[in-house]
Tab-separated table of C-alpha atoms in Angstrom:
chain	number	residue	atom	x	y	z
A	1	UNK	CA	89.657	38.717	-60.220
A	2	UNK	CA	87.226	36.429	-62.617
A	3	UNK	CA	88.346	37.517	-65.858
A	4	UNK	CA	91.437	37.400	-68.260
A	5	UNK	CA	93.492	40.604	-69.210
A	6	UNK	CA	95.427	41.792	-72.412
A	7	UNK	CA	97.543	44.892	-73.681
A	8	UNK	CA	96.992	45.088	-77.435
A	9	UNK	CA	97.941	48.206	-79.340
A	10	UNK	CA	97.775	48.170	-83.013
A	11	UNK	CA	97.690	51.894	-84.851
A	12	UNK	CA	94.264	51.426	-86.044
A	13	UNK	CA	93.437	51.693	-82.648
A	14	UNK	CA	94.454	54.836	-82.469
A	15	UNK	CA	93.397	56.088	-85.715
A	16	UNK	CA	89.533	55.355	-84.292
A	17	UNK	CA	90.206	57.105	-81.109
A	18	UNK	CA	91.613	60.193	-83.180
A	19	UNK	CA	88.372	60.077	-85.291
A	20	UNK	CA	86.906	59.808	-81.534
A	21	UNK	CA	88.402	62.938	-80.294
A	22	UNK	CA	87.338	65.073	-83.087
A	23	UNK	CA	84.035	64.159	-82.776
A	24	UNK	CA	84.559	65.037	-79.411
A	25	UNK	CA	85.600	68.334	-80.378
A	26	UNK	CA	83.179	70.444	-78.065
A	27	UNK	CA	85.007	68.839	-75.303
A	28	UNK	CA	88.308	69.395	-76.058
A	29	UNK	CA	89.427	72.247	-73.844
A	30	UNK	CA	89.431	69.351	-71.386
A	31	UNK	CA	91.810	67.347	-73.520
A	32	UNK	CA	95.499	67.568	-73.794
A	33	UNK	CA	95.266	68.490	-77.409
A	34	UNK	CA	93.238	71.521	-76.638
A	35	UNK	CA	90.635	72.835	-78.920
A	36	UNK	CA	93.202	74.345	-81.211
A	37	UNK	CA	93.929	70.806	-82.307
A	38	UNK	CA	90.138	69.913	-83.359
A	39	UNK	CA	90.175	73.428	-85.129
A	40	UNK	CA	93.585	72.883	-87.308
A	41	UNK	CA	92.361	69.642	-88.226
A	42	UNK	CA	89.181	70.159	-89.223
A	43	UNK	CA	90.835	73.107	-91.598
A	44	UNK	CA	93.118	70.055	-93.389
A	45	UNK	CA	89.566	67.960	-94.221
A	46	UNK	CA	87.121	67.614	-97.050
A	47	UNK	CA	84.045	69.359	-97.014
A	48	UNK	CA	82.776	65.866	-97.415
A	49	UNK	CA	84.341	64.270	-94.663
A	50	UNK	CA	83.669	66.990	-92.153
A	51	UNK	CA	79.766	66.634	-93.111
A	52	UNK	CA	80.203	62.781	-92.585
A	53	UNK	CA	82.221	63.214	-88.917
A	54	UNK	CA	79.547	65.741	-87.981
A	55	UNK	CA	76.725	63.174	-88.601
A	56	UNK	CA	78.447	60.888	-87.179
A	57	UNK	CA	77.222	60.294	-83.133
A	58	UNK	CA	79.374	57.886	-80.529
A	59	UNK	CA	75.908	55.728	-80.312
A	60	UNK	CA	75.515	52.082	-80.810
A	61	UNK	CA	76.907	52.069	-84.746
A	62	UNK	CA	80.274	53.617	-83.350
A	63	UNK	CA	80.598	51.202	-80.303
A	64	UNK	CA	79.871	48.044	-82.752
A	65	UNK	CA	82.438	49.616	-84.855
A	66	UNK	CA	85.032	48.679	-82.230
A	67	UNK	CA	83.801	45.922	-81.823
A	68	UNK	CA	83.867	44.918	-85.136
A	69	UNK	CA	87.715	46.355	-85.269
A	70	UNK	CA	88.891	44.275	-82.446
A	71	UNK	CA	87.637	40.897	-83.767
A	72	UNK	CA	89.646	41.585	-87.096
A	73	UNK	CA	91.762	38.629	-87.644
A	74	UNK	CA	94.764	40.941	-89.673
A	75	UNK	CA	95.291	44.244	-88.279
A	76	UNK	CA	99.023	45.169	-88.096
A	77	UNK	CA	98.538	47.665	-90.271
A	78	UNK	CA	95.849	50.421	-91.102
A	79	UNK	CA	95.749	49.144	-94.735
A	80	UNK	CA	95.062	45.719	-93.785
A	81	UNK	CA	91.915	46.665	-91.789
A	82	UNK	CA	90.267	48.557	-93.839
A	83	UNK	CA	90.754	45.948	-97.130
A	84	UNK	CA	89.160	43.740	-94.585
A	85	UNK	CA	86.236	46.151	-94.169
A	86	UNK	CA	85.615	47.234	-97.223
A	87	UNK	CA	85.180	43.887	-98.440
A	88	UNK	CA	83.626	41.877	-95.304
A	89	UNK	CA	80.515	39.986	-96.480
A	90	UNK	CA	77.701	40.797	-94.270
A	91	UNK	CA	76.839	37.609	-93.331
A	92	UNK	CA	79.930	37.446	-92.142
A	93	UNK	CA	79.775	40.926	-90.258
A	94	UNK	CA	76.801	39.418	-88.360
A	95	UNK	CA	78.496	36.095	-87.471
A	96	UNK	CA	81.452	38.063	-85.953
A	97	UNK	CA	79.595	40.444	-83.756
A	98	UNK	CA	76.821	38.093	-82.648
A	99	UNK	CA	78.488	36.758	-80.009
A	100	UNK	CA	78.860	39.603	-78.346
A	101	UNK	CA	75.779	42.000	-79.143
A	102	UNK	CA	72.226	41.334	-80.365
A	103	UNK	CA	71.470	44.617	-81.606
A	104	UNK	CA	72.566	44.976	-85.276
A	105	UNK	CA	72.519	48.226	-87.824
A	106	UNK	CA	69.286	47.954	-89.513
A	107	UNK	CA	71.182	48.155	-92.874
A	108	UNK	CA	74.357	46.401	-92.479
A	109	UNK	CA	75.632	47.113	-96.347
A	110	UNK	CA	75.228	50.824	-95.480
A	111	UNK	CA	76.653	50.648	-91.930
A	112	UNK	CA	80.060	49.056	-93.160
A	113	UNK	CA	80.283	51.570	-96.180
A	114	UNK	CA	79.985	54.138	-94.135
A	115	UNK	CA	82.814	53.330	-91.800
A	116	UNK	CA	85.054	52.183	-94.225
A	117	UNK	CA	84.208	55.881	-95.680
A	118	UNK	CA	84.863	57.620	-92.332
A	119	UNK	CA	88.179	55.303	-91.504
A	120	UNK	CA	89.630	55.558	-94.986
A	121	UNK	CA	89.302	59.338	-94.978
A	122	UNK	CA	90.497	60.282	-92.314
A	123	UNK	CA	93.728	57.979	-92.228
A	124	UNK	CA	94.432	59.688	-95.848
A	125	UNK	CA	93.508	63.171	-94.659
A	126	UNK	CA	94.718	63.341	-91.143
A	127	UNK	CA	96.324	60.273	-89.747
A	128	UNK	CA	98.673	58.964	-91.807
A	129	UNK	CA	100.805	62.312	-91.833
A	130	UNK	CA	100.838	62.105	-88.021
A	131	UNK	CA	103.878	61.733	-86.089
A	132	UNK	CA	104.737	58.230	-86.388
A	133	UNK	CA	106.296	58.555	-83.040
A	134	UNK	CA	102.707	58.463	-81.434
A	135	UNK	CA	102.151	54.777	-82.741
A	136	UNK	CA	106.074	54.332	-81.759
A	137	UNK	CA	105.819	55.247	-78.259
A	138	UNK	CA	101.841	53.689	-77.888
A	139	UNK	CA	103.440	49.884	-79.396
A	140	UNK	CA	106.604	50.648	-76.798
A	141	UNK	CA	104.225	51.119	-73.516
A	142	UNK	CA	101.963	48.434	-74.323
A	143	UNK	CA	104.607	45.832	-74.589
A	144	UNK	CA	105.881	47.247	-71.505
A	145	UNK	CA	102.589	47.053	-69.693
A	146	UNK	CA	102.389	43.059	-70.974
A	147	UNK	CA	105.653	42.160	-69.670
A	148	UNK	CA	104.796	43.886	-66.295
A	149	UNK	CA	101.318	41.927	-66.298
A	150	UNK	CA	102.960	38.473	-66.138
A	151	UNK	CA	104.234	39.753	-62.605
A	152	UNK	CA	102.019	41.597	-60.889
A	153	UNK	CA	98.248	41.222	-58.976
A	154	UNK	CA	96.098	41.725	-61.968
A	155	UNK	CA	93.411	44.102	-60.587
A	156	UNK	CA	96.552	46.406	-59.102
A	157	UNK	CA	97.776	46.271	-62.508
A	158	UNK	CA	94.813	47.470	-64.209
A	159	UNK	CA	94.544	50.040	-61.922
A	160	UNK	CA	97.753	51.070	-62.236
A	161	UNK	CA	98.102	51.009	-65.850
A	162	UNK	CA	94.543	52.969	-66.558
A	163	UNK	CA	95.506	55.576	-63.515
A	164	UNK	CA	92.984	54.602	-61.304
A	165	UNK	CA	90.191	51.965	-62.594
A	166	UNK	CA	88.756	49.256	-61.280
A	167	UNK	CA	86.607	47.022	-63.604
A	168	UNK	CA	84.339	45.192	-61.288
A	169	UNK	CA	83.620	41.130	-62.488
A	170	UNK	CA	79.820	41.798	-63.940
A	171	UNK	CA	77.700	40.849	-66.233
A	172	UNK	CA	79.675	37.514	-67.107
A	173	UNK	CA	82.877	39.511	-67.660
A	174	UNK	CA	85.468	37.159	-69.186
A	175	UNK	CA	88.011	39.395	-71.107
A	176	UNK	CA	89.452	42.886	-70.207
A	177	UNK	CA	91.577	44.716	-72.990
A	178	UNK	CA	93.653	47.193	-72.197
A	179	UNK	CA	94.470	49.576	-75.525
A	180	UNK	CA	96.755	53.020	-74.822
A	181	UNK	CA	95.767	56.190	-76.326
A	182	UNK	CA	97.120	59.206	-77.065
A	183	UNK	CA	94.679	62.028	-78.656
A	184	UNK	CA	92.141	61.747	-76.346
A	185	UNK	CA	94.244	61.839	-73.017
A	186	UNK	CA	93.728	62.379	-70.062
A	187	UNK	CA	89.953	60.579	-70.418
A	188	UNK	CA	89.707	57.220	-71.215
A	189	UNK	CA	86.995	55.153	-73.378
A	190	UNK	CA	85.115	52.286	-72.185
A	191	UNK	CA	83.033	49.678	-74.371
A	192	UNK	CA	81.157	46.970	-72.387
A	193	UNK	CA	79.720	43.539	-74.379
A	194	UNK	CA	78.698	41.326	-71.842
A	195	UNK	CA	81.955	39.138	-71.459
A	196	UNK	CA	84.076	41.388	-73.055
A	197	UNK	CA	85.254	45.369	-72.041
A	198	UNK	CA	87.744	47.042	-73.914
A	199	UNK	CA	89.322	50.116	-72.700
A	200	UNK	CA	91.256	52.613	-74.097
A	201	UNK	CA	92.885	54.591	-71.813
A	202	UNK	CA	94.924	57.647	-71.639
A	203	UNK	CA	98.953	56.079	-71.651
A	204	UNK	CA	100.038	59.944	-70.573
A	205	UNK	CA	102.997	59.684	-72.851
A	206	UNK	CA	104.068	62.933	-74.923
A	207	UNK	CA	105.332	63.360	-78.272
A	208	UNK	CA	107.260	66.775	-77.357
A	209	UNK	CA	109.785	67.604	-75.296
A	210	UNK	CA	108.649	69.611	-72.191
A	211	UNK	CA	110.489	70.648	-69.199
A	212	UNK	CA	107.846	69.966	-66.894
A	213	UNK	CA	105.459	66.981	-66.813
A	214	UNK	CA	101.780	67.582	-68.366
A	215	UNK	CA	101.362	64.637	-66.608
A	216	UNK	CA	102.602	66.431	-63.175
A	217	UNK	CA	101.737	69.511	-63.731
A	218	UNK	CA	98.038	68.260	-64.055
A	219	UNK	CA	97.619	66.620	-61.020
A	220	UNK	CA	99.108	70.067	-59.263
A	221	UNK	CA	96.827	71.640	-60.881
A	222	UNK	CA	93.715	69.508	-60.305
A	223	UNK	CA	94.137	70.572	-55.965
A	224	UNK	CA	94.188	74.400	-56.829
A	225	UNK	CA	90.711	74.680	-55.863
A	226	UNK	CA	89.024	74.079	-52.618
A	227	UNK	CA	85.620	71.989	-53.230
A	228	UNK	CA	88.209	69.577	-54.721
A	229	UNK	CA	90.197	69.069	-51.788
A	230	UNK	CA	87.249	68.373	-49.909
A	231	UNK	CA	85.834	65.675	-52.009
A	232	UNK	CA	89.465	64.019	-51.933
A	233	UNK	CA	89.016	64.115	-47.719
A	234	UNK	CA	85.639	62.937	-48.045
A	235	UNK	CA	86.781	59.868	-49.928
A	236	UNK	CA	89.252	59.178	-47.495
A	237	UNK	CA	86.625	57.096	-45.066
A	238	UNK	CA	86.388	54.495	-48.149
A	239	UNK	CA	83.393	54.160	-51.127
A	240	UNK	CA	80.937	56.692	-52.131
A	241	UNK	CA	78.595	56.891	-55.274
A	242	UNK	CA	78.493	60.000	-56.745
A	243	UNK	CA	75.351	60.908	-55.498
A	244	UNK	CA	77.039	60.538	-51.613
A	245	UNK	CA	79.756	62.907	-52.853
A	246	UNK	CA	77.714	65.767	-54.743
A	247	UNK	CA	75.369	65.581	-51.617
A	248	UNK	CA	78.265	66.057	-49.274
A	249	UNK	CA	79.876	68.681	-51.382
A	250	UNK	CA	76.633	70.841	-51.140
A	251	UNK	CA	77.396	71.949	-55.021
A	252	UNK	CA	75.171	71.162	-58.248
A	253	UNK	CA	76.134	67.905	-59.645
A	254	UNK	CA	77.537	69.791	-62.831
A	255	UNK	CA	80.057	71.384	-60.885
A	256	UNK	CA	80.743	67.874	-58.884
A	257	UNK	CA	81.242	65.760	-62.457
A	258	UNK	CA	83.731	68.606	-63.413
A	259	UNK	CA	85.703	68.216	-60.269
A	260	UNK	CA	85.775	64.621	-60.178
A	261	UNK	CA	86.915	64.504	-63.897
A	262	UNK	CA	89.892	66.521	-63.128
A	263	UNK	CA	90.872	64.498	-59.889
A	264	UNK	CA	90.220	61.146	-61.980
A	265	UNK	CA	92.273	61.975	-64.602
A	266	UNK	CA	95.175	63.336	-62.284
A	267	UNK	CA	94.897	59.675	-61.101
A	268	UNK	CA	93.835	61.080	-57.736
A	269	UNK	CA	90.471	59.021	-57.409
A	270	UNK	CA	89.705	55.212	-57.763
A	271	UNK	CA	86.763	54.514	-59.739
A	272	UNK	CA	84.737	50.959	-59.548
A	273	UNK	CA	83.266	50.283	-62.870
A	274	UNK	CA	80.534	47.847	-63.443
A	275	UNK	CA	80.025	47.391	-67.266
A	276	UNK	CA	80.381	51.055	-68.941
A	277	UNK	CA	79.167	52.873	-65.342
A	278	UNK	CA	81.081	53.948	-62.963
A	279	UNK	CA	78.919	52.991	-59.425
A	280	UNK	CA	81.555	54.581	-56.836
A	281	UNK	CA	84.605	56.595	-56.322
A	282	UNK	CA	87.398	56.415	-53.569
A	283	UNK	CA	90.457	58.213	-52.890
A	284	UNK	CA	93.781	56.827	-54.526
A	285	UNK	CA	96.550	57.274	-52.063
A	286	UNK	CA	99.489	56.101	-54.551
A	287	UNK	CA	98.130	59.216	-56.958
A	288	UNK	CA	98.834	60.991	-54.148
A	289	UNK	CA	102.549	59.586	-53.735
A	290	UNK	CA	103.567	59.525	-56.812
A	291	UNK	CA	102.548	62.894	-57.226
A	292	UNK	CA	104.723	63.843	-54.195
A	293	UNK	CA	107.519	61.898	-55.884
A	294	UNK	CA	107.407	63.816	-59.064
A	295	UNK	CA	107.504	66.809	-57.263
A	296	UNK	CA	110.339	65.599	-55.288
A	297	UNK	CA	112.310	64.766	-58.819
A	298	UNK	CA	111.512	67.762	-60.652
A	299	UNK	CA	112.768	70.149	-57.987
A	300	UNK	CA	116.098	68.191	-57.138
């Protein structure tokens, strides 16, 4: 392993992954939130905002955006992030995302306003009034995830901590941050630039109290269903791009990406990522255990 590693969690994180996740909203039957989430939040917003989120795509502008985020020198709070945004000279903008990108807005001026529009909004119409026990249990299971970093293999840890992942050394990789999430669990988001990937990935912690495990109950849930199986025993033998695996499976590769999302998130699967692409999957025997052990637990 080449490159460095960090846990960070501050709440603006999560306040652009909940902006993420609505914009997302066609998608979310495959989130934990569900669509009924996306639909009681969008009933809380301003006609003007929801026009803004709607025109807003998860292109180039939105990955700069956290970019731009993460190189913020002052960002314990929300406040403090967006006072920094608002009033960021645009020389400056450019000097602080060079090093890392050489594709820029064409109109930088408009570009920040219109974040600073989308961020402000929706931390006073949605995410301020969220549970501050999200943010709470995020900033608890990062700084458990650093301490447990100082002591462990780092590329085991990553994998561990993002359920399965493997971020290959490419492309002059130097830095790897790790950021939990909550709203849009179980997926997780990867930005690659150049030396630098940041991830936010799905922490599975829960906010309510529920006899059995989402978390568990997912992973069950993910081997009721036969194709499925099958590409976990075809992994078994070691690598395979998902090419290898939808040709093996003898299913269209729309049905193959749906399976493979549900055993990735169930933390079932390894995948190797090179940059923002994932170039091969393999099976992921301690999913398996810990599964087992779950199991085990819950039916004592």
């Amino acid at each position: 392993m080449e490159y460095e590693v960090e846990v960070q969690f501050e709440p603006v994180f999560e306040l652009v992954c909940s902006i993420h996740t609505f914009i997302c909203k066609k998608s979310n039957k495959k989130m934990d939130l569900g669509a009924s989430w996306s639909a009681d939040v969008a009933g809380r917003l301003s006609p003007e905002l929801l026009s803004a989120l709607d025109e807003t795509d998860l292109g180039n502008d939105w990955k700069l955006l956290n970019l731009l985020i993460h190189q913020c020198p002052v960002k314990e709070s929300v406040d403090q992030v967006l006072e920094w945004l608002q009033h960021l000279p645009v020389g400056e903008m450019y000097e602080t995302l060079a090093e890392y990108v050489s594709v820029f807005p064409v109109q930088m001026d408009q570009f920040r306003s219109r974040m600073h529009f989308l961020l402000s909004e929706w931390n006073r119409q949605y995410f301020r009034d969220c549970s501050p026990e999200i943010s709470g249990r995020l900033r608890q299971h990062a700084d458990e995830r650093s301490l447990e970093l100082d002591k462990s293999a780092v590329s085991d840890f990553v994998n561990r901590t993002t359920n399965g992942f493997y971020f290959l050394p490419v492309d002059g990789l130097r830095k790897l941050v790790l950021i939990p999430q909550f709203h849009f669990q179980p997926a997780n988001i990867i930005y690659s630039f150049g030396p630098l990937t940041i991830c936010h990935y799905a922490a599975r912690v829960s906010v309510t109290d529920e006899e059995i495990s989402p978390f568990m109950y997912r992973t069950l849930r993910s081997l009721g269903e036969k194709s499925r199986l099958k590409i976990l025993q075809s992994l078994g033998g070691g690598r395979r791009t998902f090419t290898e695996i939808a040709k093996q499976a003898g299913i269209s590769k729309g049905i193959v990406h749906d399976h493979i999302f549900s055993l990735r998130c169930a933390g079932l699967l390894n995948a190797y990522i090179e940059g923002e692409n994932v170039t091969a999957y393999s099976l992921r025997l301690e999913g398996i255990h810990r599964m087992n052990e779950q199991l085990f637990e819950f039916l004592k």
